[in-house]
CSV table of C-alpha atoms in Angstrom, one decimal:
chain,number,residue,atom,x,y,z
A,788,UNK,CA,-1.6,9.3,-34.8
A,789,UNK,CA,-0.9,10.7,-31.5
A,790,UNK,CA,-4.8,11.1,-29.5
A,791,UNK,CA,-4.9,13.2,-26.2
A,792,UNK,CA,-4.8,11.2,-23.4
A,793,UNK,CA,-7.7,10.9,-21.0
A,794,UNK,CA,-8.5,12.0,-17.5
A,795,UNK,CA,-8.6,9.5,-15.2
A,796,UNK,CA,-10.5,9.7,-11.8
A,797,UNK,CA,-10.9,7.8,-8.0
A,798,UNK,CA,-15.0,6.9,-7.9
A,799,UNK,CA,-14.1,3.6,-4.9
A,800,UNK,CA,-12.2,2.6,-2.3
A,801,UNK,CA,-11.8,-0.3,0.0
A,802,UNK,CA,-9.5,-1.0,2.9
A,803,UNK,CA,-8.8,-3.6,5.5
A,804,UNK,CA,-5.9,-3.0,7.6
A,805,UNK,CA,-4.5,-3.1,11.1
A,806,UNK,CA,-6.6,0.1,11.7
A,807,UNK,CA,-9.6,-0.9,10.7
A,808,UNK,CA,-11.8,-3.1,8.6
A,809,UNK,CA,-12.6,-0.3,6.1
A,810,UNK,CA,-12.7,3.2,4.7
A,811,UNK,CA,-13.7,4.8,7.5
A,812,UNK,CA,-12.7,3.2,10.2
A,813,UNK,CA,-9.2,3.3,8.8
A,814,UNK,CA,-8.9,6.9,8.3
A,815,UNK,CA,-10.1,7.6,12.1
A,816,UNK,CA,-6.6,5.6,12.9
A,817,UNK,CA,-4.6,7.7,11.0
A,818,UNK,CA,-6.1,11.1,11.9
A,819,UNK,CA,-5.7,9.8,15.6
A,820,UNK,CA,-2.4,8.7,15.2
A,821,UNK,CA,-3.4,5.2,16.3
A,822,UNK,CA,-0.8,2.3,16.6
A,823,UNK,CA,-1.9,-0.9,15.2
A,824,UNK,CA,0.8,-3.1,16.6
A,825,UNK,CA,0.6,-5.6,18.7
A,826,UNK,CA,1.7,-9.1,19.6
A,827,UNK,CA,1.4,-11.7,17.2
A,828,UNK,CA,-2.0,-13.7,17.1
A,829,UNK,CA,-1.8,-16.0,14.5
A,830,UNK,CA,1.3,-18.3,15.4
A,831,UNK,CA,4.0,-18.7,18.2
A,832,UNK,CA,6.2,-16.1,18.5
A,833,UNK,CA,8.2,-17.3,21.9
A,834,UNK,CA,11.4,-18.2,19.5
A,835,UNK,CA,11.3,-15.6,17.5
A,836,UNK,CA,13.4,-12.4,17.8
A,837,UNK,CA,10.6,-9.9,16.8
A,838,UNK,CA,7.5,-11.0,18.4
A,839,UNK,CA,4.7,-8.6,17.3
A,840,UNK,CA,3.5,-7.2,14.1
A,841,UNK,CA,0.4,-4.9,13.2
A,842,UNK,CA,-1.7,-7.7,11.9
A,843,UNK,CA,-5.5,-6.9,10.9
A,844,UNK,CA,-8.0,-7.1,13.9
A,845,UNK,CA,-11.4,-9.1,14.2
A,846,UNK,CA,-11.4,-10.6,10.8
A,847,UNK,CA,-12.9,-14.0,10.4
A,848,UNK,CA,-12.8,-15.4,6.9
A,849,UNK,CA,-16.5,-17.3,7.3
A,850,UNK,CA,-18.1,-13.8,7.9
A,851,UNK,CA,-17.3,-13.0,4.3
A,852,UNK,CA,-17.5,-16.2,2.7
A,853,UNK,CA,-18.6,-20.0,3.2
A,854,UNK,CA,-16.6,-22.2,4.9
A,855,UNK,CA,-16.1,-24.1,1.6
A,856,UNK,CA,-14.9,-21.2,-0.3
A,857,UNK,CA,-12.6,-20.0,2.5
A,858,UNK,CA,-10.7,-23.2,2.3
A,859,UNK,CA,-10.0,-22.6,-1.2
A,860,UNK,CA,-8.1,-18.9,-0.7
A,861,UNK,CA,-5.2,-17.8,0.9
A,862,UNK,CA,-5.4,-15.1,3.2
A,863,UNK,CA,-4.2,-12.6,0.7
A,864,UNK,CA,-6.8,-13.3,-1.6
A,865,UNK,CA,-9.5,-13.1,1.3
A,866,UNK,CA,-8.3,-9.6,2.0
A,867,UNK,CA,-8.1,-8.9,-1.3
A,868,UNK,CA,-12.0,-9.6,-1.7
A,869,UNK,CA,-13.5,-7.7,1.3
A,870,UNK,CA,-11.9,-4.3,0.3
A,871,UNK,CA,-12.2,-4.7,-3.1
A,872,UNK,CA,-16.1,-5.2,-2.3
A,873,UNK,CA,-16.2,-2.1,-0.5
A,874,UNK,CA,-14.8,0.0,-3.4
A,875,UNK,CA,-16.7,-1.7,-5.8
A,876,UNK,CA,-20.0,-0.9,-3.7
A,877,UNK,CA,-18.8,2.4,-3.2
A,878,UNK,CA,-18.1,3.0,-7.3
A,879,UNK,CA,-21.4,2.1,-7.7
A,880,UNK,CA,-19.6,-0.5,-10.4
A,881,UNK,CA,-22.5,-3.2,-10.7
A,882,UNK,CA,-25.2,-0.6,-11.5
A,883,UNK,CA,-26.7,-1.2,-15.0
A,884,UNK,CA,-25.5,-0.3,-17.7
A,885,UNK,CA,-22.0,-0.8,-17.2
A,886,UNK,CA,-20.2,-2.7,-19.4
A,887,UNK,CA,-18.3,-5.7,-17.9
A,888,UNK,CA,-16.1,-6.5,-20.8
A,889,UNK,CA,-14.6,-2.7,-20.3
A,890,UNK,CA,-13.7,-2.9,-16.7
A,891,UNK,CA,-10.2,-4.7,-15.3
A,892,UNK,CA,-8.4,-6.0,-12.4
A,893,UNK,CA,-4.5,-5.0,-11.9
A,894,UNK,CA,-3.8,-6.5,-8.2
A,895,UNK,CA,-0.2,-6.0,-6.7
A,896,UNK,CA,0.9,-8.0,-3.7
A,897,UNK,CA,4.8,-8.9,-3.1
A,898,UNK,CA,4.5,-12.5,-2.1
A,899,UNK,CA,1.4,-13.7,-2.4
A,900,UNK,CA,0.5,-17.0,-0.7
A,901,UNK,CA,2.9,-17.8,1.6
A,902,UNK,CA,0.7,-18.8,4.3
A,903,UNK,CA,-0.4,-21.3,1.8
A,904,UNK,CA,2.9,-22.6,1.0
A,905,UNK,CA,3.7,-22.9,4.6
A,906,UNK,CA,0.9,-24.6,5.8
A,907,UNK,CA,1.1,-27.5,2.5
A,908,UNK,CA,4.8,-28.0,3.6
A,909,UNK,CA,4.1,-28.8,7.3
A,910,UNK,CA,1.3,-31.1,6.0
A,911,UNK,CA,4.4,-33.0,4.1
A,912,UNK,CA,6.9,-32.9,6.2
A,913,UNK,CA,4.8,-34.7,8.8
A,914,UNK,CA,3.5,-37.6,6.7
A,915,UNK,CA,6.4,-40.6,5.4
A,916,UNK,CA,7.0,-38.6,2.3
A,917,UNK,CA,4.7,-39.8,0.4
A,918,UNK,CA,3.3,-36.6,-2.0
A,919,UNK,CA,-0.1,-35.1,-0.6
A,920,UNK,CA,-0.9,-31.9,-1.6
A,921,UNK,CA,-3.9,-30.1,-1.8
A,922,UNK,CA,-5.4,-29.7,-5.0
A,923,UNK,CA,-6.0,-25.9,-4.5
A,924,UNK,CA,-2.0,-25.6,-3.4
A,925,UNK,CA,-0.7,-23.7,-6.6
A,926,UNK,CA,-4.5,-21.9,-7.2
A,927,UNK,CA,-4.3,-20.6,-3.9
A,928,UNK,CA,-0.4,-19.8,-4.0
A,929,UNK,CA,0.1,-18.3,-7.3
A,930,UNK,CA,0.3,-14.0,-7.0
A,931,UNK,CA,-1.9,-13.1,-9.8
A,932,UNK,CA,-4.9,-15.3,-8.2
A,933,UNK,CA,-6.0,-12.6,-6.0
A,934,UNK,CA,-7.1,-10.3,-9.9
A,935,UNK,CA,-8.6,-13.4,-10.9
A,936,UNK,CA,-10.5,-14.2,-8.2
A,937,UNK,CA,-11.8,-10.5,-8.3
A,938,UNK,CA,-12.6,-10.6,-11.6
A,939,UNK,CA,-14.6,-13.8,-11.6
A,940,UNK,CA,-16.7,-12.2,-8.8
A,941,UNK,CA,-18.0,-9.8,-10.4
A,942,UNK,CA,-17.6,-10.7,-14.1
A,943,UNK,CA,-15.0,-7.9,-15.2
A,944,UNK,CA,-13.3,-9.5,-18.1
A,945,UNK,CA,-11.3,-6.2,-19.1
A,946,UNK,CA,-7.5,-6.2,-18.3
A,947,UNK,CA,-6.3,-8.9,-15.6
A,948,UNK,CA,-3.0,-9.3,-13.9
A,949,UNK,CA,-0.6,-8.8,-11.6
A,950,UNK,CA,1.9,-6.9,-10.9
A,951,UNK,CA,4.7,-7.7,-8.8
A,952,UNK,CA,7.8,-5.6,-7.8
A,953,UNK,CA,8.4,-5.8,-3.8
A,954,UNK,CA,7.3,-3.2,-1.7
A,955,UNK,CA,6.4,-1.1,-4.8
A,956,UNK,CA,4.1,-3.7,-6.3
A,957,UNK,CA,0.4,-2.0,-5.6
A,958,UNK,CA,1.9,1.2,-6.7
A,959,UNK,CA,2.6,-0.3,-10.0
A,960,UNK,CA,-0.9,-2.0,-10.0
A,961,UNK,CA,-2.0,2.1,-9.8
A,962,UNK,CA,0.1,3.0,-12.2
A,963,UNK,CA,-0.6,0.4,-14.7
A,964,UNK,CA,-4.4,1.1,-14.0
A,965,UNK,CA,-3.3,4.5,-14.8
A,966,UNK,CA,-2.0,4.0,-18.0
A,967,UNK,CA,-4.7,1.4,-19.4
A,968,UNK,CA,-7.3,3.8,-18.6
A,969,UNK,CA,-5.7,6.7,-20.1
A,970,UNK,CA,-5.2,5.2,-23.6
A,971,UNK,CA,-8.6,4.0,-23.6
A,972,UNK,CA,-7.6,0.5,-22.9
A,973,UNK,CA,-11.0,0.0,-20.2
A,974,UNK,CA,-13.6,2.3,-18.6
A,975,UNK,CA,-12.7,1.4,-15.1
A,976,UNK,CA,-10.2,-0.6,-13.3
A,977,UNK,CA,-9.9,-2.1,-9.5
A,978,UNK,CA,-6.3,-1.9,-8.9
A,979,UNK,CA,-4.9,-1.8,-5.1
A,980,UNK,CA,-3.0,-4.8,-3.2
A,981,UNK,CA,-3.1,-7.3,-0.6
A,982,UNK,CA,-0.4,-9.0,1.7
A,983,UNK,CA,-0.4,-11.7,4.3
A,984,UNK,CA,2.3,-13.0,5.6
A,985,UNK,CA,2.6,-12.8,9.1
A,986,UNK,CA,3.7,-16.0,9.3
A,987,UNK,CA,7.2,-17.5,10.5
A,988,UNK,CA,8.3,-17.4,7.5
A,989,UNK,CA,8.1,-13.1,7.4
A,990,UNK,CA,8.9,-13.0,10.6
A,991,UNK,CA,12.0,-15.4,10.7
A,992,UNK,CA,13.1,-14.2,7.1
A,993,UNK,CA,13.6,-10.7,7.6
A,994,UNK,CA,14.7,-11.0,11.2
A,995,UNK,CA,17.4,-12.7,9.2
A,996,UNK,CA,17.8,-9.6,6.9
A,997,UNK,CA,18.1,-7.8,10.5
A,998,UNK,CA,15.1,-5.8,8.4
A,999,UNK,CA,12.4,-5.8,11.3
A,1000,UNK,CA,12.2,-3.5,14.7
A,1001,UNK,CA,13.0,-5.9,17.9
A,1002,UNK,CA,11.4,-3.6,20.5
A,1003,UNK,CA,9.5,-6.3,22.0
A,1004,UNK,CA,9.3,-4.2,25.4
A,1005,UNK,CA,6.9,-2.0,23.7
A,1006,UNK,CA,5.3,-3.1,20.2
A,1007,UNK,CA,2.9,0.2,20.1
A,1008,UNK,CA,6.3,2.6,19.7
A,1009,UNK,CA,8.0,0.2,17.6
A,1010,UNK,CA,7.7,1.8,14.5
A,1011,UNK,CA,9.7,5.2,14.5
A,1012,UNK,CA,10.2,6.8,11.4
A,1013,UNK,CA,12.8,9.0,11.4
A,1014,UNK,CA,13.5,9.1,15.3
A,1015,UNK,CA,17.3,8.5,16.0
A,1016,UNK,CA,16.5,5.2,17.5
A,1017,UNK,CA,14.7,3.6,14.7
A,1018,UNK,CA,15.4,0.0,14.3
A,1019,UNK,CA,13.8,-1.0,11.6
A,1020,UNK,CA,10.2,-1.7,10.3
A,1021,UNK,CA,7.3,-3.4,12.0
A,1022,UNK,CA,5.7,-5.9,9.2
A,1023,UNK,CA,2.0,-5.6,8.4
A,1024,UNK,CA,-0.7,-7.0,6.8
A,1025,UNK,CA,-4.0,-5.7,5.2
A,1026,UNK,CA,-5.4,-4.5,2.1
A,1027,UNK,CA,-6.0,-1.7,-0.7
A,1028,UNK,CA,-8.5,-1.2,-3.3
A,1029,UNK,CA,-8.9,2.0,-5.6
A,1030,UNK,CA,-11.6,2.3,-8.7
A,1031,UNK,CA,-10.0,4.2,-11.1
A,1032,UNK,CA,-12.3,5.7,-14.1
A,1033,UNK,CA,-12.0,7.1,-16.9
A,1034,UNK,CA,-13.8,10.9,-16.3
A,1035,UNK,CA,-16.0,11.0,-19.0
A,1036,UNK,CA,-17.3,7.8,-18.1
A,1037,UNK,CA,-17.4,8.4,-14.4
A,1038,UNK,CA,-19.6,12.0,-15.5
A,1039,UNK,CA,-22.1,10.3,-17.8
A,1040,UNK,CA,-22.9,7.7,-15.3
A,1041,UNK,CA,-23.0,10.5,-12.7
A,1042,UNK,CA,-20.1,8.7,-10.2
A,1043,UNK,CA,-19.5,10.6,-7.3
A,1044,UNK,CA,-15.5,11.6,-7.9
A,1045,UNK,CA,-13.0,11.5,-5.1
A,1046,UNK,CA,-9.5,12.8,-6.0
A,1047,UNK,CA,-8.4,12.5,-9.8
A,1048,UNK,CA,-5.1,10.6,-10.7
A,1049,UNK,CA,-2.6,13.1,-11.8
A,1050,UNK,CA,0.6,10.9,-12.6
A,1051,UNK,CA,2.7,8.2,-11.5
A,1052,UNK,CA,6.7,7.4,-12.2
A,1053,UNK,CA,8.9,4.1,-12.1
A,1054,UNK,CA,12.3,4.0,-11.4
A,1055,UNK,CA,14.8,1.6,-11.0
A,1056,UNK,CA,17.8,2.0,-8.1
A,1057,UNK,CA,19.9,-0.5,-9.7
A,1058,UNK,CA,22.1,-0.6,-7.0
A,1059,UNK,CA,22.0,-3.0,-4.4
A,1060,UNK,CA,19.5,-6.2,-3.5
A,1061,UNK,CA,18.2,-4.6,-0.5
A,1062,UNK,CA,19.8,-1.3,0.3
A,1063,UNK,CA,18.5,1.7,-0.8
A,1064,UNK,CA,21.0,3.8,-2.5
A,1065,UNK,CA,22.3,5.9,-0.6
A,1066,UNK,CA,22.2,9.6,-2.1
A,1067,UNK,CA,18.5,8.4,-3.1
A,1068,UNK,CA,19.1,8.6,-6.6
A,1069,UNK,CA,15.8,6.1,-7.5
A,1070,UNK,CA,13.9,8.2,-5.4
A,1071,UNK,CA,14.9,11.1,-6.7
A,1072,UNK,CA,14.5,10.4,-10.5
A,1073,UNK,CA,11.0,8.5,-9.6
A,1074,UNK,CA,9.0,11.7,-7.7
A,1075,UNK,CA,10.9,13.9,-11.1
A,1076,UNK,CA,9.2,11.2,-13.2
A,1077,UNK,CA,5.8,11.6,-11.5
A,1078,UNK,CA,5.9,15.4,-11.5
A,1079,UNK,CA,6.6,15.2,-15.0
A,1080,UNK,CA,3.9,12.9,-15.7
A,1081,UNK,CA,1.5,15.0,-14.3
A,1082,UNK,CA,3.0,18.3,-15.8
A,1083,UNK,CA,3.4,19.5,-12.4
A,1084,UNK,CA,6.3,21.5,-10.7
A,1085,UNK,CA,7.3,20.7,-7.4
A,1086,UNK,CA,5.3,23.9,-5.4
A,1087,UNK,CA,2.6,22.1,-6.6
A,1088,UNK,CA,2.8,19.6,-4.1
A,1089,UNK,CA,1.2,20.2,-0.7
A,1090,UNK,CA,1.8,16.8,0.8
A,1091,UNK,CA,4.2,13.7,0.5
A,1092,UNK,CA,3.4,10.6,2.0
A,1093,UNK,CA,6.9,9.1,2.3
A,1094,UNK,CA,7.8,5.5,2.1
A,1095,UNK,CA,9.3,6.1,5.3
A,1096,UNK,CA,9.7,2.2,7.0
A,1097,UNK,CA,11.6,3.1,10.1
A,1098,UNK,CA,14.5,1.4,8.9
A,1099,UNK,CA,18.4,3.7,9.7
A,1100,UNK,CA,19.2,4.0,6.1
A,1101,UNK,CA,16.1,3.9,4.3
A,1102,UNK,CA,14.5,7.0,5.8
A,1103,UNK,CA,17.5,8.7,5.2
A,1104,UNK,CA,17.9,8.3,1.4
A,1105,UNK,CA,14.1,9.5,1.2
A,1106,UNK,CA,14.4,12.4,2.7
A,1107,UNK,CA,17.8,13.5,0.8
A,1108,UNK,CA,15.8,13.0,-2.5
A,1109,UNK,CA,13.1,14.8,-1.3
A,1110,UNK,CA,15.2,17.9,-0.7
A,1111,UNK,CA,16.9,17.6,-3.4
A,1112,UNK,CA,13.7,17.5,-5.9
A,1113,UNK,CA,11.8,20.0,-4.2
A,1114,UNK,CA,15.0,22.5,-2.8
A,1115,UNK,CA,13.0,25.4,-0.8
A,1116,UNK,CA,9.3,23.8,-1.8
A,1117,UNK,CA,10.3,21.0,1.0
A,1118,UNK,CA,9.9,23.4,4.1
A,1119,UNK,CA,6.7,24.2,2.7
A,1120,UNK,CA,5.0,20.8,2.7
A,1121,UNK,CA,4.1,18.2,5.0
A,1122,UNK,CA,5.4,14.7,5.0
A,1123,UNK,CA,4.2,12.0,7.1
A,1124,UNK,CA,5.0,7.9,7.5
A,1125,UNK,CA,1.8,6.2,8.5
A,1126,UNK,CA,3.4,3.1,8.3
A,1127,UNK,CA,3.9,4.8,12.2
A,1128,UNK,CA,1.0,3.3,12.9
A,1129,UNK,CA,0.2,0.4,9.8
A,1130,UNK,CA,3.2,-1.2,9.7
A,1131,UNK,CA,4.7,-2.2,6.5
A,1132,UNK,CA,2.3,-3.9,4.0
A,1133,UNK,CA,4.6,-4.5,1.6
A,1134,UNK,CA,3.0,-5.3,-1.4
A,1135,UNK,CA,-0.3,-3.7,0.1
A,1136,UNK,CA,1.7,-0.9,1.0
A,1137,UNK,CA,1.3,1.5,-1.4
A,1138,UNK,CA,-2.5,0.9,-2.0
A,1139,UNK,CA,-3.4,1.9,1.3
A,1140,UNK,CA,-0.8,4.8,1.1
A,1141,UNK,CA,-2.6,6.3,-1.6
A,1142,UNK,CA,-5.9,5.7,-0.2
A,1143,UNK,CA,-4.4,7.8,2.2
A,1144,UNK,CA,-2.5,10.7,-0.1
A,1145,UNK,CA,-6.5,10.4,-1.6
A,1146,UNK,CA,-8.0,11.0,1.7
A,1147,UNK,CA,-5.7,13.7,2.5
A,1148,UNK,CA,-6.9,15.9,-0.6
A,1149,UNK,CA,-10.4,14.5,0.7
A,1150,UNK,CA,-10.4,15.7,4.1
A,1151,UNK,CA,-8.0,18.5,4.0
A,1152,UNK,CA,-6.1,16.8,7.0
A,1153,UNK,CA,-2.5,15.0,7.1
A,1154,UNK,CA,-2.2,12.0,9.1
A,1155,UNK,CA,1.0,12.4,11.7
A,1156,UNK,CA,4.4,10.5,12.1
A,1157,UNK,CA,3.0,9.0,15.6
A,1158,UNK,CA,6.4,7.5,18.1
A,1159,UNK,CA,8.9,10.0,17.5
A,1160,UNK,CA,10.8,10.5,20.5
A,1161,UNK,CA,14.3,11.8,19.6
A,1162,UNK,CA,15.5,13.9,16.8
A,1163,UNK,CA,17.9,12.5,14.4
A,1164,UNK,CA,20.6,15.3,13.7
A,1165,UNK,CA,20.7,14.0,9.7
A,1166,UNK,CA,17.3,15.4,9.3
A,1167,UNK,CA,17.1,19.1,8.9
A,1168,UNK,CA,14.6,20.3,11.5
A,1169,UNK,CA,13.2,23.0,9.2
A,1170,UNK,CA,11.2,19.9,7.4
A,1171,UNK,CA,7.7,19.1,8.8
A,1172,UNK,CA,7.5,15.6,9.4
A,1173,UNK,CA,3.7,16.0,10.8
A,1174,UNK,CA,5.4,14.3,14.5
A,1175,UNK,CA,2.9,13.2,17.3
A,1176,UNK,CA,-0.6,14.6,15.7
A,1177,UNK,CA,-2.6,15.0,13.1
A,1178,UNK,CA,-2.3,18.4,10.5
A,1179,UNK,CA,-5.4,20.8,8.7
A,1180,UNK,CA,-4.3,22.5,5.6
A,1181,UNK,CA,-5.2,22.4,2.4
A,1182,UNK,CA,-4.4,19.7,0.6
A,1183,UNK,CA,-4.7,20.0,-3.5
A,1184,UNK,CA,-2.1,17.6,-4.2
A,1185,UNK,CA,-0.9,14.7,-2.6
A,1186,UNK,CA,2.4,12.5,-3.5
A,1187,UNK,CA,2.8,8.8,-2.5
A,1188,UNK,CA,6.2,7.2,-2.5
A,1189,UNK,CA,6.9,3.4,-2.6
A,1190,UNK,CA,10.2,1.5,-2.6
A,1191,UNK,CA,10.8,-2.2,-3.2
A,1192,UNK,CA,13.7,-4.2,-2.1
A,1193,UNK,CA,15.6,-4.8,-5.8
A,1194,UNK,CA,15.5,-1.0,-6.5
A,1195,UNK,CA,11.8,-0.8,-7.6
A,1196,UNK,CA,10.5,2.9,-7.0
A,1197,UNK,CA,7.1,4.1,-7.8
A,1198,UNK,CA,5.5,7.0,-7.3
A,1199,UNK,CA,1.6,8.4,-8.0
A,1200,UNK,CA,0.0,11.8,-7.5
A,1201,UNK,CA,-3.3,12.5,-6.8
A,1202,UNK,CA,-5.2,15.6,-6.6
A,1203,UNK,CA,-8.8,17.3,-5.6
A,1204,UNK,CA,-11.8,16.5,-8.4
A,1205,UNK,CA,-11.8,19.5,-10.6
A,1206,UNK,CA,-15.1,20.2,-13.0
């Protein structure tokens, strides 16, 4: 028997990101088209071709938790836990009478611990090879620790995992979220990502790739979405959390609603490790996916917030999907990158990029496309790519795109509370 699937609503949210250590602080970066690059603070970057990166600013691990109990998480998992706290304060999701065993944790990140891994490898490598490791290495390494560490905090024993899928992978987490809640899997779910890895490691691995902007004259401009002189993506650290709720639980507990979840898509590229392909053919057949999902048509949209990484080919196979699913609708909307001003969060990435679609419907405001300097001639100037400041309109709906490196495409709709 087929049963009518259930709304699903927004009622928290938490951030912690090179903007700003939380909700609000955050969206004042965006809407003032702030840059939060710099150059790097937490290692030496003299070697190292790109030497800056939007890291997260005046965040001290002992301010949130004991010494002790700092030791024993990596720093994705630490970021993880302060913005989930925020969007579980926010929910109102430890007032009585909710029921614990009915609320889950599905937490994306696209690498996890590698500042744990790097730091347990140095540790050997400078000893006489004899095996000391820590006995928190794997515990704090592993992806999925971040959900469990959540959900032993507050005691949520409804679904628990991880999802993992590159850039894409807190995207999924939403989507996942999505799906449990609408088949009446849980009552509410913390879904979102975190990412740290600001590290040599990133740095030196995707310098490799030739992934990463090497404007080290001038690390504020560095990320330049769809400017002729893009050169690739800044890298970026932070973290996302959403409550999703089912609505009639949300109502009878009398949750304030933010936005309401209208559908999400998954697509695979198939085409090429890293490389996007290049008449955006995941892209495409992802945002159809969503719209579908949500029984939408593409007027409906008001606002895309585009994966957008700065990166020569990336932004172009985007924006050829983009006109291609939406034809004449596409001149009508605004589309913005804010990682302009984030960076790339990778697996966090699309948590705080909804957060931001959210806001958007929220606030009625578009963040901008901040450091475009030149126009490139393969993007039709008739688009509005929200350049230099900040836009009013009405926003009812709101599209989020992520992409993952392996063809993972995800893409999530959210709209303005109704009833």
């Amino acid at each position: 028997m087929n049963l009518p699937l259930k709304r699903v609503v927004v009622t928290g949210l938490g951030a912690l990101t090179p903007l700003g250590n939380d909700i609000p602080q955050f969206w004042e970066g965006l809407v003032n088209g702030v840059s939060g690059a710099d150059f790097i603070k937490q290692f030496d970057y003299s070697k190292f071709k790109t030497k800056f990166a939007c890291e997260v600013k005046n965040f001290n691990p002992e301010d949130y938790f004991g010494r002790k109990e700092a030791r024993k998480l990596d720093r994705f998992s630490q970021l993880a836990l302060v913005a989930v706290d925020e969007a579980v304060k926010s929910a109102g999701l430890m007032d009585e009478g909710i029921n614990h065993n009915r609320v889950g944790v599905i937490w994306g990140s696209g690498i996890g611990g590698m500042i744990t891994f790097i730091e347990e490898m140095k540790n050997y490598n400078s000893g006489d090879g004899t095996p000391r490791f820590s006995p928190f290495f794997i515990p704090k390494l592993i992806l999925d620790i971040a959900a469990g560490h959540i959900s032993m905090k507050y005691g949520f024993r409804g679904p628990n995992f991880a999802t993992v899928s590159a850039c894409a992978s807190s995207t999924n987490a939403i989507i996942d979220a999505f799906t449990y809640l609408r088949i009446g899997r849980a009552d509410a779910i913390i879904c979102g990502g975190s990412e740290a890895v600001v590290t040599e490691a990133g740095i030196g691995g995707f310098n490799a790739m030739k992934a990463l902007s090497e404007r080290n004259d001038d690390p504020l401009t560095a990320s330049r979405p769809f400017d002729l002189n893009r050169d690739g993506f800044v890298l970026g650290e932070g973290a996302g959390a959403i409550v999703l709720e089912e609505y009639e639980h949300a109502k009878r507990r009398g949750a304030h609603i933010i936005a309401e979840i209208a559908g999400g898509g998954l697509s695979a590229d198939a085409y090429h490790l890293t490389a996007p392909h290049p008449e955006g053919l995941g892209a495409f057949n992802v945002m159809n996916s969503a719209l579908e999902d949500a029984g939408m048509k593409p007027e409906d949209i008001d606002y895309i917030n585009v994966h957008g990484t700065s990166t020569p080919l990336g932004d172009i196979s985007e924006i050829t999907a983009i006109q291609r699913v939406f034809n004449q609708h596409a001149y009508q909307m605004n589309i913005s990158s804010t990682k302009s001003m984030t960076g790339h969060l990778l697996g966090a990435a699309g948590a705080i990029e909804a957060i931001t679609a959210i806001l958007s419907t929220v606030h009625d405001i578009v963040p901008p496309t901040i450091n475009h300097f030149t126009d490139d001639p393969a993007f039709d100037p008739r688009l509005n790519f929200t350049f230099h400041k900040a836009q009013k309109r009405i926003v009812n709906v709101a599209l989020s795109n992520t992409f993952g490196f392996g063809g993972h495409n995800a893409s999530v709709i959210f709209k303005k509370p109704t009833d």
